[in-house]
Amino acid sequence: MNNHEFFMRRAIELALMGKGRVSPNPMVGAVIVKDGRIIAEGCHREYGGLHAERDAFSRLREPCGGADLYVTLEPCAHVGKQPPCTEAIISHGIKRVFVGSDDPNPLVNGKGNAILREHGIEVKTGILKDECDSINRPFFHYIQTGTPYIVCKYAMTADGKIAAVGGDSKWISCDKSRRLVHEMRAEYKGIMVGINTVLADDPMLNCRIPDCPSPIRIICDTQLRLPPDSKIAKTASEYRTIIATASEDYEKRHALEKMGVEILDVSKKDGHLNLTELSRSLGKLRIDGILAEGGAELNFSLLKEGLCRRLYVFIAPKIVGGQTAKTPVGGVGIDRLDNCIRLSAPRISNIGDDILLDYEVI
């Protein structure tokens, strides 16, 4: 590992401190290096707060003239909730800037690097680019499409079942896997399920890790069947909750709204919610990433519509069998193998007794 990679890896570690707290902005880390020593570090800690570069400058204990700056994402050159980072870099006399990811935001997109070069600062890009890109997939997708980056997650037995024949599904995965799922809930802006999951399990869909944020709960409920006595409805004033529906039952809508539920109108497609329209609407609400923990029908619909971009599959070392036991992806199915939904080769991890397969949808 060369020095550039060492310092950029540290910047990546810092960037991840903003996980779940900076959306819909990107996670960014910055390291200031002088004479081979790290003299200050920073990150984007929360939405609306200091950007990583300015956070690092605020922590300086000595002058940084002539120093190097390592930053995981191209410095911004525009005014947003914070002033341009390029101005701070120039004013502090930074000599060289090493950048991980290019910023696809049209307000940045090469402009930050260009301004730095115009002021005589050497800029080198692409340092650990793949690793820097990987921490901001939701941001890149959202800024380029205006729609959320959707990840489907499910746990299944070794024979591909998400519940036993009698419907029992607690718990398929092990404690460590369930802990990881709560970490995912803290990472993504929203969590999405279908109404059948709510009716069957009466879940809370919050994050149970102390001091971690809970996601916005998004329920796909075409006919507005959410029970007012469900945990979701009763805690809507505590956790932001959006019900996507095509129902015109205004009495039921009003009752749920009084409980704190937000109603989002979505048209129907083939008898179900138009998920593409829903995705666009959620993007307009600045929801940049969603963890979908729905059942077989929602999983199939998101995959079929090309909305799911990543797939987390937990496989438990258990067998339940049963021809009618539920499988993780349902719907009408794909008619021919030639038309199947294709995935990348998985990244494979052992989580306790389980295996986690992490796929990109191609």
JSON list of C-alpha atoms in Angstrom, two decimals, residues 210-322:
[
{"chain": "A", "resi": 210, "resn": "PRO", "atom": "CA", "xyz": [-29.15, 3.00, 20.26]},
{"chain": "A", "resi": 211, "resn": "ASP", "atom": "CA", "xyz": [-28.29, 6.47, 18.92]},
{"chain": "A", "resi": 212, "resn": "CYS", "atom": "CA", "xyz": [-28.79, 5.39, 15.30]},
{"chain": "A", "resi": 213, "resn": "PRO", "atom": "CA", "xyz": [-31.43, 7.01, 13.08]},
{"chain": "A", "resi": 214, "resn": "SER", "atom": "CA", "xyz": [-34.53, 5.08, 12.01]},
{"chain": "A", "resi": 215, "resn": "PRO", "atom": "CA", "xyz": [-35.61, 5.11, 8.37]},
{"chain": "A", "resi": 216, "resn": "ILE", "atom": "CA", "xyz": [-38.74, 6.67, 6.94]},
{"chain": "A", "resi": 217, "resn": "ARG", "atom": "CA", "xyz": [-41.32, 3.87, 6.80]},
{"chain": "A", "resi": 218, "resn": "ILE", "atom": "CA", "xyz": [-42.94, 3.45, 3.37]},
{"chain": "A", "resi": 219, "resn": "ILE", "atom": "CA", "xyz": [-45.91, 1.07, 3.09]},
{"chain": "A", "resi": 220, "resn": "CYS", "atom": "CA", "xyz": [-47.23, 0.02, -0.33]},
{"chain": "A", "resi": 221, "resn": "ASP", "atom": "CA", "xyz": [-50.95, -0.28, 0.39]},
{"chain": "A", "resi": 222, "resn": "THR", "atom": "CA", "xyz": [-53.05, -0.12, -2.78]},
{"chain": "A", "resi": 223, "resn": "GLN", "atom": "CA", "xyz": [-56.44, -0.44, -1.03]},
{"chain": "A", "resi": 224, "resn": "LEU", "atom": "CA", "xyz": [-55.47, 1.35, 2.20]},
{"chain": "A", "resi": 225, "resn": "ARG", "atom": "CA", "xyz": [-55.86, -1.70, 4.43]},
{"chain": "A", "resi": 226, "resn": "LEU", "atom": "CA", "xyz": [-53.45, -0.50, 7.15]},
{"chain": "A", "resi": 227, "resn": "PRO", "atom": "CA", "xyz": [-55.16, -1.18, 10.50]},
{"chain": "A", "resi": 228, "resn": "PRO", "atom": "CA", "xyz": [-55.34, 1.86, 12.80]},
{"chain": "A", "resi": 229, "resn": "ASP", "atom": "CA", "xyz": [-54.32, -0.41, 15.69]},
{"chain": "A", "resi": 230, "resn": "SER", "atom": "CA", "xyz": [-51.16, -1.62, 13.91]},
{"chain": "A", "resi": 231, "resn": "LYS", "atom": "CA", "xyz": [-47.75, -0.72, 15.35]},
{"chain": "A", "resi": 232, "resn": "ILE", "atom": "CA", "xyz": [-47.03, 1.27, 12.19]},
{"chain": "A", "resi": 233, "resn": "ALA", "atom": "CA", "xyz": [-50.12, 3.48, 12.59]},
{"chain": "A", "resi": 234, "resn": "LYS", "atom": "CA", "xyz": [-49.82, 3.86, 16.36]},
{"chain": "A", "resi": 235, "resn": "THR", "atom": "CA", "xyz": [-46.20, 5.06, 16.12]},
{"chain": "A", "resi": 236, "resn": "ALA", "atom": "CA", "xyz": [-46.58, 7.28, 13.04]},
{"chain": "A", "resi": 237, "resn": "SER", "atom": "CA", "xyz": [-46.16, 10.40, 15.14]},
{"chain": "A", "resi": 238, "resn": "GLU", "atom": "CA", "xyz": [-42.82, 9.04, 16.40]},
{"chain": "A", "resi": 239, "resn": "TYR", "atom": "CA", "xyz": [-41.40, 7.67, 13.15]},
{"chain": "A", "resi": 240, "resn": "ARG", "atom": "CA", "xyz": [-42.13, 9.34, 9.83]},
{"chain": "A", "resi": 241, "resn": "THR", "atom": "CA", "xyz": [-44.51, 7.05, 7.95]},
{"chain": "A", "resi": 242, "resn": "ILE", "atom": "CA", "xyz": [-45.67, 7.27, 4.33]},
{"chain": "A", "resi": 243, "resn": "ILE", "atom": "CA", "xyz": [-48.54, 5.17, 2.99]},
{"chain": "A", "resi": 244, "resn": "ALA", "atom": "CA", "xyz": [-48.55, 4.88, -0.80]},
{"chain": "A", "resi": 245, "resn": "THR", "atom": "CA", "xyz": [-52.08, 4.13, -1.97]},
{"chain": "A", "resi": 246, "resn": "ALA", "atom": "CA", "xyz": [-54.57, 4.34, -4.80]},
{"chain": "A", "resi": 247, "resn": "SER", "atom": "CA", "xyz": [-57.55, 4.28, -2.42]},
{"chain": "A", "resi": 248, "resn": "GLU", "atom": "CA", "xyz": [-60.16, 7.05, -2.32]},
{"chain": "A", "resi": 249, "resn": "ASP", "atom": "CA", "xyz": [-61.46, 6.04, 1.10]},
{"chain": "A", "resi": 250, "resn": "TYR", "atom": "CA", "xyz": [-61.27, 9.57, 2.46]},
{"chain": "A", "resi": 251, "resn": "GLU", "atom": "CA", "xyz": [-62.65, 8.65, 5.87]},
{"chain": "A", "resi": 252, "resn": "LYS", "atom": "CA", "xyz": [-59.87, 6.08, 6.39]},
{"chain": "A", "resi": 253, "resn": "ARG", "atom": "CA", "xyz": [-57.28, 8.49, 4.98]},
{"chain": "A", "resi": 254, "resn": "HIS", "atom": "CA", "xyz": [-58.33, 11.25, 7.35]},
{"chain": "A", "resi": 255, "resn": "ALA", "atom": "CA", "xyz": [-58.24, 8.90, 10.33]},
{"chain": "A", "resi": 256, "resn": "LEU", "atom": "CA", "xyz": [-54.71, 7.77, 9.52]},
{"chain": "A", "resi": 257, "resn": "GLU", "atom": "CA", "xyz": [-53.53, 11.32, 8.83]},
{"chain": "A", "resi": 258, "resn": "LYS", "atom": "CA", "xyz": [-54.76, 12.35, 12.28]},
{"chain": "A", "resi": 259, "resn": "MET", "atom": "CA", "xyz": [-52.45, 9.68, 13.66]},
{"chain": "A", "resi": 260, "resn": "GLY", "atom": "CA", "xyz": [-49.49, 11.21, 11.83]},
{"chain": "A", "resi": 261, "resn": "VAL", "atom": "CA", "xyz": [-49.46, 9.07, 8.70]},
{"chain": "A", "resi": 262, "resn": "GLU", "atom": "CA", "xyz": [-48.58, 10.80, 5.42]},
{"chain": "A", "resi": 263, "resn": "ILE", "atom": "CA", "xyz": [-50.71, 9.68, 2.47]},
{"chain": "A", "resi": 264, "resn": "LEU", "atom": "CA", "xyz": [-49.05, 9.56, -0.96]},
{"chain": "A", "resi": 265, "resn": "ASP", "atom": "CA", "xyz": [-51.37, 9.09, -3.93]},
{"chain": "A", "resi": 266, "resn": "VAL", "atom": "CA", "xyz": [-50.09, 6.72, -6.59]},
{"chain": "A", "resi": 267, "resn": "SER", "atom": "CA", "xyz": [-51.89, 5.41, -9.68]},
{"chain": "A", "resi": 268, "resn": "LYS", "atom": "CA", "xyz": [-52.44, 1.72, -10.35]},
{"chain": "A", "resi": 269, "resn": "LYS", "atom": "CA", "xyz": [-50.74, -0.47, -12.92]},
{"chain": "A", "resi": 270, "resn": "ASP", "atom": "CA", "xyz": [-52.05, -3.99, -13.55]},
{"chain": "A", "resi": 271, "resn": "GLY", "atom": "CA", "xyz": [-54.11, -3.77, -10.37]},
{"chain": "A", "resi": 272, "resn": "HIS", "atom": "CA", "xyz": [-51.18, -2.80, -8.15]},
{"chain": "A", "resi": 273, "resn": "LEU", "atom": "CA", "xyz": [-49.39, 0.43, -7.33]},
{"chain": "A", "resi": 274, "resn": "ASN", "atom": "CA", "xyz": [-47.33, 1.90, -10.15]},
{"chain": "A", "resi": 275, "resn": "LEU", "atom": "CA", "xyz": [-43.95, 1.48, -8.50]},
{"chain": "A", "resi": 276, "resn": "THR", "atom": "CA", "xyz": [-42.10, 3.52, -11.10]},
{"chain": "A", "resi": 277, "resn": "GLU", "atom": "CA", "xyz": [-44.38, 6.47, -10.36]},
{"chain": "A", "resi": 278, "resn": "LEU", "atom": "CA", "xyz": [-43.93, 5.86, -6.64]},
{"chain": "A", "resi": 279, "resn": "SER", "atom": "CA", "xyz": [-40.16, 5.88, -7.04]},
{"chain": "A", "resi": 280, "resn": "ARG", "atom": "CA", "xyz": [-40.27, 9.26, -8.76]},
{"chain": "A", "resi": 281, "resn": "SER", "atom": "CA", "xyz": [-42.55, 10.67, -6.05]},
{"chain": "A", "resi": 282, "resn": "LEU", "atom": "CA", "xyz": [-40.27, 9.46, -3.27]},
{"chain": "A", "resi": 283, "resn": "GLY", "atom": "CA", "xyz": [-37.30, 11.03, -5.07]},
{"chain": "A", "resi": 284, "resn": "LYS", "atom": "CA", "xyz": [-39.11, 14.37, -5.02]},
{"chain": "A", "resi": 285, "resn": "LEU", "atom": "CA", "xyz": [-39.39, 13.93, -1.25]},
{"chain": "A", "resi": 286, "resn": "ARG", "atom": "CA", "xyz": [-35.55, 13.73, -1.17]},
{"chain": "A", "resi": 287, "resn": "ILE", "atom": "CA", "xyz": [-35.52, 10.06, -0.23]},
{"chain": "A", "resi": 288, "resn": "ASP", "atom": "CA", "xyz": [-32.33, 8.91, -1.90]},
{"chain": "A", "resi": 289, "resn": "GLY", "atom": "CA", "xyz": [-32.02, 5.31, -0.72]},
{"chain": "A", "resi": 290, "resn": "ILE", "atom": "CA", "xyz": [-34.51, 2.62, 0.31]},
{"chain": "A", "resi": 291, "resn": "LEU", "atom": "CA", "xyz": [-34.10, -0.78, 1.95]},
{"chain": "A", "resi": 292, "resn": "ALA", "atom": "CA", "xyz": [-36.99, -2.94, 0.74]},
{"chain": "A", "resi": 293, "resn": "GLU", "atom": "CA", "xyz": [-37.91, -5.66, 3.26]},
{"chain": "A", "resi": 294, "resn": "GLY", "atom": "CA", "xyz": [-41.14, -6.66, 1.59]},
{"chain": "A", "resi": 295, "resn": "GLY", "atom": "CA", "xyz": [-42.47, -10.07, 0.78]},
{"chain": "A", "resi": 296, "resn": "ALA", "atom": "CA", "xyz": [-42.35, -12.10, -2.39]},
{"chain": "A", "resi": 297, "resn": "GLU", "atom": "CA", "xyz": [-44.79, -9.92, -4.35]},
{"chain": "A", "resi": 298, "resn": "LEU", "atom": "CA", "xyz": [-43.01, -6.63, -3.67]},
{"chain": "A", "resi": 299, "resn": "ASN", "atom": "CA", "xyz": [-39.60, -8.18, -4.36]},
{"chain": "A", "resi": 300, "resn": "PHE", "atom": "CA", "xyz": [-40.73, -9.45, -7.75]},
{"chain": "A", "resi": 301, "resn": "SER", "atom": "CA", "xyz": [-42.39, -6.17, -8.68]},
{"chain": "A", "resi": 302, "resn": "LEU", "atom": "CA", "xyz": [-39.33, -4.09, -7.82]},
{"chain": "A", "resi": 303, "resn": "LEU", "atom": "CA", "xyz": [-37.05, -6.44, -9.75]},
{"chain": "A", "resi": 304, "resn": "LYS", "atom": "CA", "xyz": [-39.38, -6.73, -12.73]},
{"chain": "A", "resi": 305, "resn": "GLU", "atom": "CA", "xyz": [-39.75, -2.94, -13.01]},
{"chain": "A", "resi": 306, "resn": "GLY", "atom": "CA", "xyz": [-35.98, -2.50, -12.91]},
{"chain": "A", "resi": 307, "resn": "LEU", "atom": "CA", "xyz": [-36.15, -0.47, -9.69]},
{"chain": "A", "resi": 308, "resn": "CYS", "atom": "CA", "xyz": [-34.08, -2.75, -7.45]},
{"chain": "A", "resi": 309, "resn": "ARG", "atom": "CA", "xyz": [-30.37, -2.05, -7.95]},
{"chain": "A", "resi": 310, "resn": "ARG", "atom": "CA", "xyz": [-28.89, -4.30, -5.25]},
{"chain": "A", "resi": 311, "resn": "LEU", "atom": "CA", "xyz": [-29.88, -7.50, -3.51]},
{"chain": "A", "resi": 312, "resn": "TYR", "atom": "CA", "xyz": [-28.90, -8.71, -0.04]},
{"chain": "A", "resi": 313, "resn": "VAL", "atom": "CA", "xyz": [-29.69, -12.41, 0.45]},
{"chain": "A", "resi": 314, "resn": "PHE", "atom": "CA", "xyz": [-29.18, -13.99, 3.86]},
{"chain": "A", "resi": 315, "resn": "ILE", "atom": "CA", "xyz": [-29.08, -17.80, 3.72]},
{"chain": "A", "resi": 316, "resn": "ALA", "atom": "CA", "xyz": [-29.61, -19.67, 6.98]},
{"chain": "A", "resi": 317, "resn": "PRO", "atom": "CA", "xyz": [-28.44, -23.28, 7.50]},
{"chain": "A", "resi": 318, "resn": "LYS", "atom": "CA", "xyz": [-32.01, -24.53, 7.90]},
{"chain": "A", "resi": 319, "resn": "ILE", "atom": "CA", "xyz": [-34.41, -26.68, 5.86]},
{"chain": "A", "resi": 320, "resn": "VAL", "atom": "CA", "xyz": [-38.21, -26.42, 6.15]},
{"chain": "A", "resi": 321, "resn": "GLY", "atom": "CA", "xyz": [-39.45, -27.89, 2.85]},
{"chain": "A", "resi": 322, "resn": "GLY", "atom": "CA", "xyz": [-43.04, -27.73, 1.72]}
]
